[in-house]
C-alpha cells in the first residue's frame, strides 16, 4: 500500500511503519516522504492525480483540502470500506472536517489546534483576553525582561490565515456565514473582522510584535520564543516538545494554554488536523483501508502522542491519566480541541485564503488601514465565489 505523507509525519511514523512491515508478511506499507511545506505537498499530489494513474493509494491530507479533492473526483468515500461509524469514539473536535457533501472522505491522524505559549518565569498566570496580553507584554518589555511581547505567524501563507481566524472568532466574527437557504457569504468587512485585523496590526505598530513578523512562519516564531526573546508565542502543539528539549533557553519555563479572546467573547483555536484519504484509482482499496485503520488506531495515536506530542484523536486517550503523565499538556490539548473550529469548508478555500493573506500582509507591513484591507478582502472573496457560481 503506497502512502504519500509530508516529511515530518513520514519521519515520525517511520519506526512504526517498519514495525508494521515486520509483523505483516502479506501486507507492506511503502511511504513516500513528501515536501515539508503544505502547499508543496498538495502540488505534488495534484500533479500525480492529474496524470490519471495515481502512484499512491493513501494521501495524508490537510483538513482544508477535502472539499477541493472531493469536487475534483480524486477521492473514494470511506463508508463502503469502514462502515457508518468509523468516527465513533473520536473527540468531537477531531471529527470535524472529515465529512463533506454527505460522505466520509478521511480519518484523522491527529487533530491539532492553535495554542498560546507563555513564560512561567515572567508571570504567575497567562492572559485570558487580548487586552491582558497587550498589558502584560508591554510591562515586560518596559522592564527589559524580553525584547518582544508576542510572536506569531505573519508571513503571507496559510499560517497567517490560521492566526487571523483565531483572532476573528475571538472578536465574535466569522469568515464565511451561510444564511438559511443561501450560499455562504464572506463577513470580512464587518466590525468584528476590522477589529481583529486592527488588533493584529496594532501589535506591530506598538512594537509588541516585531515588524519582521511579516516574514515569520511557525519555525521562525518558535526560534524567537525559544531563544527567550518573547513573552508569548502562538503555535501548534508540536512546539511544546521543541521548547523543552535539553539545551533550550526556555526549557522548564514554558506554559501553554488556549487562545485569548476580546473581552466578552469566547476564544477559539483553528483546527489543523491531518488525515488519511483513499485516492480514486487505488489498486488495493481494501488493503489501503486496513492500513488507514492502523495508522489512525489508538496504539499508534498513543505512541505519536508520547514521542512527538501529537494530539490524540480518541476520547479514551485524551482522558487517559497514564498518557497525561507522559504528556503533561494533555489537559490543554483536550480543552483546545473542545473549542477548535474549522476554516471554511469549500472547494474554493485555497483562493479565499490567498486573497485574505494578501490583504493581511499589506496591513501588517503598514501599507493600508484595517478597514480598507478588510473591505478589499471582502470584495476579492465575493468575486471568487461569484466566479464559481457560489454567490446568489
Coordinates of C-alpha atoms in Angstrom, one line a residue:
X1 CA 0.0 0.0 0.0
X2 CA 1.6 3.2 -1.2
X3 CA 1.3 6.3 1.0
X4 CA 2.2 9.9 0.4
X5 CA 2.9 11.9 3.5
X6 CA 4.6 15.3 4.4
X7 CA 8.2 14.9 5.6
X8 CA 7.6 15.5 9.3
X9 CA 4.8 12.8 9.5
X10 CA 6.8 10.4 7.4
X11 CA 9.7 10.8 9.8
X12 CA 7.5 10.5 12.9
X13 CA 5.9 7.3 11.7
X14 CA 8.9 5.7 10.1
X15 CA 9.8 3.4 13.0
X16 CA 6.1 2.3 13.5
X17 CA 5.9 1.6 9.7
X18 CA 9.0 -0.6 9.9
X19 CA 7.5 -2.5 12.8
X20 CA 4.2 -2.9 10.9
X21 CA 6.0 -4.3 7.9
X22 CA 8.0 -6.8 10.1
X23 CA 4.8 -8.0 11.6
X24 CA 2.7 -8.4 8.4
X25 CA 4.1 -10.9 5.9
X26 CA 1.2 -10.4 3.4
X27 CA 0.9 -6.6 3.6
X28 CA 3.5 -3.8 3.4
X29 CA 3.4 -0.1 3.6
X30 CA 5.6 2.0 1.3
X31 CA 5.8 5.6 2.4
X32 CA 6.8 8.4 0.0
X33 CA 8.3 11.2 2.0
X34 CA 6.8 14.3 0.5
X35 CA 7.8 18.0 0.9
X36 CA 7.8 19.8 4.2
X37 CA 5.5 22.7 3.1
X38 CA 1.7 22.0 3.0
X39 CA 1.3 23.8 -0.3
X40 CA 4.2 21.9 -1.9
X41 CA 2.8 18.6 -0.8
X42 CA -0.6 19.4 -2.3
X43 CA 1.0 20.4 -5.6
X44 CA 2.8 17.1 -5.7
X45 CA -0.3 15.1 -5.0
X46 CA -2.4 17.1 -7.5
X47 CA 0.3 16.7 -10.2
X48 CA 0.2 12.9 -9.7
X49 CA -3.6 12.8 -9.8
X50 CA -3.9 14.9 -13.0
X51 CA -1.9 12.2 -14.8
X52 CA -4.8 9.9 -14.3
X53 CA -3.0 7.0 -12.7
X54 CA -2.1 8.0 -9.2
X55 CA 1.0 6.3 -7.9
X56 CA -0.4 6.4 -4.3
X57 CA -3.2 4.6 -2.5
X58 CA -3.4 6.8 0.5
X59 CA -2.7 10.5 0.9
X60 CA -2.2 12.3 4.3
X61 CA -4.2 15.4 3.7
X62 CA -4.6 18.8 5.4
X63 CA -8.1 19.3 6.6
X64 CA -8.7 22.2 4.2
X65 CA -8.1 20.0 1.1
X66 CA -11.0 17.7 1.5
X67 CA -13.7 19.8 -0.3
X68 CA -11.4 20.6 -3.2
X69 CA -10.3 17.0 -3.7
X70 CA -13.9 15.7 -3.4
X71 CA -15.2 18.2 -6.0
X72 CA -12.4 17.1 -8.4
X73 CA -13.4 13.5 -8.0
X74 CA -10.0 12.4 -6.7
X75 CA -11.2 10.6 -3.5
X76 CA -13.1 7.4 -2.7
X77 CA -15.9 7.6 0.0
X78 CA -14.9 5.5 3.0
X79 CA -18.2 4.2 4.3
X80 CA -18.2 1.2 2.0
X81 CA -14.9 0.1 3.4
X82 CA -15.1 1.4 7.0
X83 CA -18.8 1.4 7.8
X84 CA -21.0 4.2 9.0
X85 CA -19.5 4.5 12.5
X86 CA -15.8 5.0 11.6
X87 CA -15.6 8.2 13.7
X88 CA -17.2 6.7 16.8
X89 CA -15.1 7.2 19.8
X90 CA -13.2 10.2 18.4
X91 CA -13.3 13.5 20.2
X92 CA -15.9 15.9 18.7
X93 CA -13.2 18.3 17.6
X94 CA -11.3 15.6 15.9
X95 CA -14.3 14.6 13.9
X96 CA -14.5 18.0 12.2
X97 CA -13.5 18.3 8.6
X98 CA -13.6 14.6 7.7
X99 CA -17.0 14.5 6.0
X100 CA -18.2 16.7 3.2
X101 CA -21.2 16.6 0.9
X102 CA -22.8 13.7 2.7
X103 CA -19.9 11.3 2.8
X104 CA -16.8 10.5 4.9
X105 CA -13.6 11.1 3.0
X106 CA -10.8 10.9 5.5
X107 CA -9.8 9.7 9.0
X108 CA -7.6 12.0 11.1
X109 CA -4.1 11.0 12.2
X110 CA -4.1 13.9 14.7
X111 CA -6.2 17.0 15.4
X112 CA -4.0 20.0 16.2
X113 CA -5.1 23.4 17.3
X114 CA -3.5 26.8 17.8
X115 CA -2.2 27.3 21.3
X116 CA -0.7 30.2 23.3
X117 CA 2.7 29.6 24.9
X118 CA 3.8 31.8 27.8
X119 CA 6.8 32.3 30.1
X120 CA 6.1 30.9 33.5
X121 CA 9.2 32.7 35.0
X122 CA 7.8 36.1 33.9
X123 CA 4.2 35.9 35.0
X124 CA 2.1 34.0 37.5
X125 CA -0.7 33.1 35.0
X126 CA -1.3 33.6 31.3
X127 CA -3.6 36.3 29.9
X128 CA -7.2 35.4 29.1
X129 CA -8.1 38.4 27.0
X130 CA -6.4 40.4 24.2
X131 CA -6.2 43.4 26.5
X132 CA -4.5 41.4 29.2
X133 CA -2.0 40.1 26.7
X134 CA -1.1 43.5 25.5
X135 CA -0.8 44.9 29.0
X136 CA 1.5 42.1 30.2
X137 CA 3.6 42.2 27.1
X138 CA 4.2 46.0 27.3
X139 CA 5.0 45.7 31.0
X140 CA 7.6 43.0 30.4
X141 CA 9.1 44.9 27.5
X142 CA 9.4 48.1 29.6
X143 CA 11.2 46.2 32.3
X144 CA 13.7 44.8 29.8
X145 CA 12.6 41.2 30.6
X146 CA 12.0 40.4 26.9
X147 CA 12.6 42.2 23.6
X148 CA 9.3 41.2 22.1
X149 CA 5.9 40.7 23.7
X150 CA 4.1 38.3 21.3
X151 CA 5.3 36.4 18.2
X152 CA 3.0 34.6 15.7
X153 CA 2.9 33.6 12.1
X154 CA 2.6 36.7 9.9
X155 CA 4.2 35.5 6.7
X156 CA 1.9 35.5 3.6
X157 CA 1.0 31.8 3.7
X158 CA -1.6 29.6 5.3
X159 CA -0.3 30.1 8.8
X160 CA -1.4 33.8 8.6
X161 CA -5.0 32.7 7.8
X162 CA -5.0 30.4 10.8
X163 CA -3.8 33.2 13.1
X164 CA -6.3 35.7 11.8
X165 CA -9.2 33.2 12.0
X166 CA -8.5 32.7 15.7
X167 CA -8.4 36.4 16.4
X168 CA -11.5 37.0 14.2
X169 CA -13.5 34.4 16.2
X170 CA -12.1 35.9 19.4
X171 CA -13.7 39.2 18.4
X172 CA -17.0 37.5 17.7
X173 CA -16.7 37.2 13.9
X174 CA -16.9 34.6 11.2
X175 CA -15.0 34.3 7.9
X176 CA -18.0 32.8 5.9
X177 CA -21.6 32.7 7.1
X178 CA -24.4 30.9 5.4
X179 CA -27.9 32.4 5.9
X180 CA -30.7 29.9 5.7
X181 CA -31.2 28.7 2.2
X182 CA -28.4 30.9 0.8
X183 CA -24.8 30.3 -0.3
X184 CA -22.0 31.2 2.1
X185 CA -21.1 34.8 2.2
X186 CA -17.9 36.5 3.4
X187 CA -18.0 38.5 6.5
X188 CA -14.6 40.2 6.3
X189 CA -15.8 43.8 6.0
X190 CA -17.8 43.6 9.3
X191 CA -16.9 45.3 12.6
X192 CA -15.5 42.1 14.1
X193 CA -13.2 41.4 11.2
X194 CA -11.9 45.0 11.2
X195 CA -11.4 44.9 14.9
X196 CA -9.5 41.6 14.6
X197 CA -7.3 42.9 11.8
X198 CA -6.6 46.2 13.6
X199 CA -5.6 44.3 16.8
X200 CA -3.0 42.2 14.9
X201 CA -1.6 45.2 13.0
X202 CA -1.7 47.2 16.2
X203 CA 0.6 44.7 17.9
X204 CA 3.2 45.5 15.2
X205 CA 2.6 49.3 15.4
X206 CA 3.1 49.3 19.1
X207 CA 6.3 47.2 18.9
X208 CA 4.7 44.3 20.9
X209 CA 5.2 42.1 17.8
X210 CA 8.3 42.7 15.6
X211 CA 7.7 44.2 12.2
X212 CA 9.7 41.2 10.9
X213 CA 6.7 39.1 11.7
X214 CA 5.7 39.7 8.1
X215 CA 8.4 37.1 7.3
X216 CA 7.7 34.7 10.2
X217 CA 6.3 31.2 9.9
X218 CA 6.0 28.5 12.6
X219 CA 9.7 27.7 12.7
X220 CA 10.9 31.3 13.0
X221 CA 8.3 32.1 15.7
X222 CA 9.5 29.1 17.6
X223 CA 13.1 30.2 17.3
X224 CA 12.4 33.7 18.6
X225 CA 10.4 32.4 21.6
X226 CA 12.8 29.5 22.2
X227 CA 15.7 31.9 22.5
X228 CA 14.0 33.7 25.3
X229 CA 13.3 36.8 23.3
X230 CA 9.5 36.9 23.6
X231 CA 6.9 36.6 26.4
X232 CA 4.2 34.9 24.3
X233 CA 4.1 32.6 21.2
X234 CA 1.2 31.4 19.1
X235 CA 2.0 27.9 17.7
X236 CA 0.8 24.3 17.3
X237 CA 1.1 21.5 19.9
X238 CA 4.4 20.2 18.5
X239 CA 6.2 23.3 19.9
X240 CA 5.9 22.0 23.4
X241 CA 8.5 19.3 22.9
X242 CA 10.8 21.6 21.0
X243 CA 10.8 24.3 23.6
X244 CA 11.5 21.8 26.4
X245 CA 14.3 19.9 24.7
X246 CA 17.7 19.8 26.6
X247 CA 19.6 22.9 25.8
X248 CA 16.6 25.0 25.1
X249 CA 16.9 28.5 26.6
X250 CA 13.4 28.3 28.0
X251 CA 13.2 24.6 29.0
X252 CA 11.2 24.2 32.1
X253 CA 9.9 27.8 31.9
X254 CA 7.1 27.4 29.4
X255 CA 3.4 27.2 30.0
X256 CA 0.8 26.5 27.4
X257 CA -2.9 27.4 27.3
X258 CA -5.8 28.1 24.9
X259 CA -6.0 31.2 22.8
X260 CA -7.1 34.6 24.1
X261 CA -10.3 36.5 23.0
X262 CA -11.6 40.0 23.2
X263 CA -13.5 40.8 26.4
X264 CA -17.0 39.3 26.3
X265 CA -16.2 36.8 23.6
X266 CA -15.2 33.1 23.6
X267 CA -11.7 32.1 22.5
X268 CA -11.4 29.7 19.6
X269 CA -8.5 27.9 18.1
X270 CA -8.0 27.0 14.4
X271 CA -8.3 23.2 14.0
X272 CA -5.4 21.9 11.9
X273 CA -5.8 18.2 11.5
X274 CA -4.1 15.9 9.1
X275 CA -5.9 12.8 8.0
X276 CA -5.7 9.9 5.5
X277 CA -7.8 9.7 2.4
X278 CA -8.2 6.9 -0.1
X279 CA -7.3 8.1 -3.6
X280 CA -9.5 7.1 -6.6
X281 CA -7.8 4.5 -8.7
X282 CA -6.1 2.7 -5.8
X283 CA -5.3 -0.8 -6.9
X284 CA -5.7 -2.1 -3.4
X285 CA -8.6 -0.2 -1.8
X286 CA -9.4 -2.9 0.9
X287 CA -5.8 -3.3 1.8
X288 CA -5.4 0.5 1.8
X289 CA -8.4 0.8 4.2
X290 CA -6.7 -1.7 6.5
X291 CA -3.6 0.4 6.6
X292 CA -5.6 3.6 7.1
X293 CA -7.3 1.9 10.1
X294 CA -3.9 1.0 11.5
X295 CA -2.4 4.5 11.1
X296 CA -5.4 6.1 12.9
X297 CA -5.6 3.4 15.6
X298 CA -5.3 4.1 19.3
X299 CA -2.0 2.3 19.8
X300 CA -0.4 4.4 17.0
X301 CA -2.0 7.5 18.4
X302 CA -0.6 6.8 21.9
X303 CA 2.9 6.3 20.5
X304 CA 2.8 9.5 18.5
X305 CA 1.5 11.5 21.5
X306 CA 4.3 10.2 23.7
X307 CA 7.1 10.6 21.2
X308 CA 6.1 13.8 19.5
X309 CA 3.3 15.4 21.5
X310 CA 0.8 14.9 18.7
X311 CA -2.8 15.5 19.8
X312 CA -4.7 12.2 20.1
X313 CA -8.0 11.9 18.2
X314 CA -9.5 9.3 20.5
X315 CA -11.5 10.4 23.6
X316 CA -10.2 7.5 25.6
X317 CA -6.6 8.7 25.0
X318 CA -7.4 12.3 25.8
X319 CA -8.8 11.2 29.1
X320 CA -6.1 8.7 29.9
X321 CA -4.3 9.5 33.2
X322 CA -1.3 7.4 32.3
X323 CA -0.9 9.2 29.0
X324 CA -1.1 12.5 30.8
X325 CA 1.9 11.5 32.9
X326 CA 3.9 11.2 29.7
X327 CA 2.3 14.2 28.1
X328 CA 1.6 16.9 30.8
X329 CA 0.0 19.2 28.3
X330 CA -2.8 16.7 27.6
X331 CA -5.5 18.6 29.5
X332 CA -4.7 21.8 27.5
X333 CA -4.9 19.7 24.2
X334 CA -8.3 18.3 25.4
X335 CA -9.6 21.8 26.2
X336 CA -8.2 23.3 23.0
X337 CA -9.9 20.6 20.9
X338 CA -13.2 21.3 22.6
X339 CA -13.1 24.9 21.3
X340 CA -11.4 24.3 17.9
X341 CA -13.1 25.4 14.8
X342 CA -12.6 24.7 11.1
X343 CA -11.6 27.0 8.4
X344 CA -14.3 27.4 5.7
X345 CA -15.3 24.0 4.2
X346 CA -15.4 24.9 0.5
X347 CA -13.6 23.7 -2.7
X348 CA -12.6 27.4 -3.1
X349 CA -10.8 27.6 0.2
X350 CA -7.3 28.0 -1.3
X351 CA -8.4 31.0 -3.4
X352 CA -10.2 32.6 -0.5
X353 CA -7.3 32.1 1.9
X354 CA -4.8 33.5 -0.7
X355 CA -6.8 36.7 -1.1
X356 CA -7.1 37.2 2.6
X357 CA -3.4 36.6 3.2
X358 CA -2.5 39.2 0.6
X359 CA -4.6 41.9 2.3
X360 CA -3.4 40.9 5.8
X361 CA 0.2 41.0 4.7
X362 CA -0.3 44.6 3.2
X363 CA -1.9 45.6 6.5
X364 CA 0.9 44.1 8.7
X365 CA 3.6 45.9 6.6
X366 CA 1.7 49.2 7.1
X367 CA 0.6 49.8 3.6
X368 CA -3.1 50.3 4.4
X369 CA -5.5 50.7 7.3
X370 CA -7.6 47.8 8.7
X371 CA -10.9 48.9 7.3
X372 CA -9.5 49.3 3.8
X373 CA -7.7 46.0 3.9
X374 CA -10.8 44.1 5.1
X375 CA -13.0 45.8 2.5
X376 CA -10.7 44.7 -0.2
X377 CA -10.5 41.2 1.2
X378 CA -14.4 41.2 1.2
X379 CA -14.6 42.3 -2.5
X380 CA -12.0 39.8 -3.6
X381 CA -13.7 36.9 -1.7
X382 CA -17.1 37.9 -3.3
X383 CA -15.5 37.8 -6.7
X384 CA -14.0 34.3 -6.1
X385 CA -17.4 32.9 -5.0
X386 CA -19.3 34.7 -7.8
X387 CA -17.0 33.4 -10.5
X388 CA -17.6 29.8 -9.2
X389 CA -21.3 30.4 -9.0
X390 CA -21.5 30.2 -5.2
X391 CA -22.9 33.7 -4.7
X392 CA -26.6 34.4 -5.4

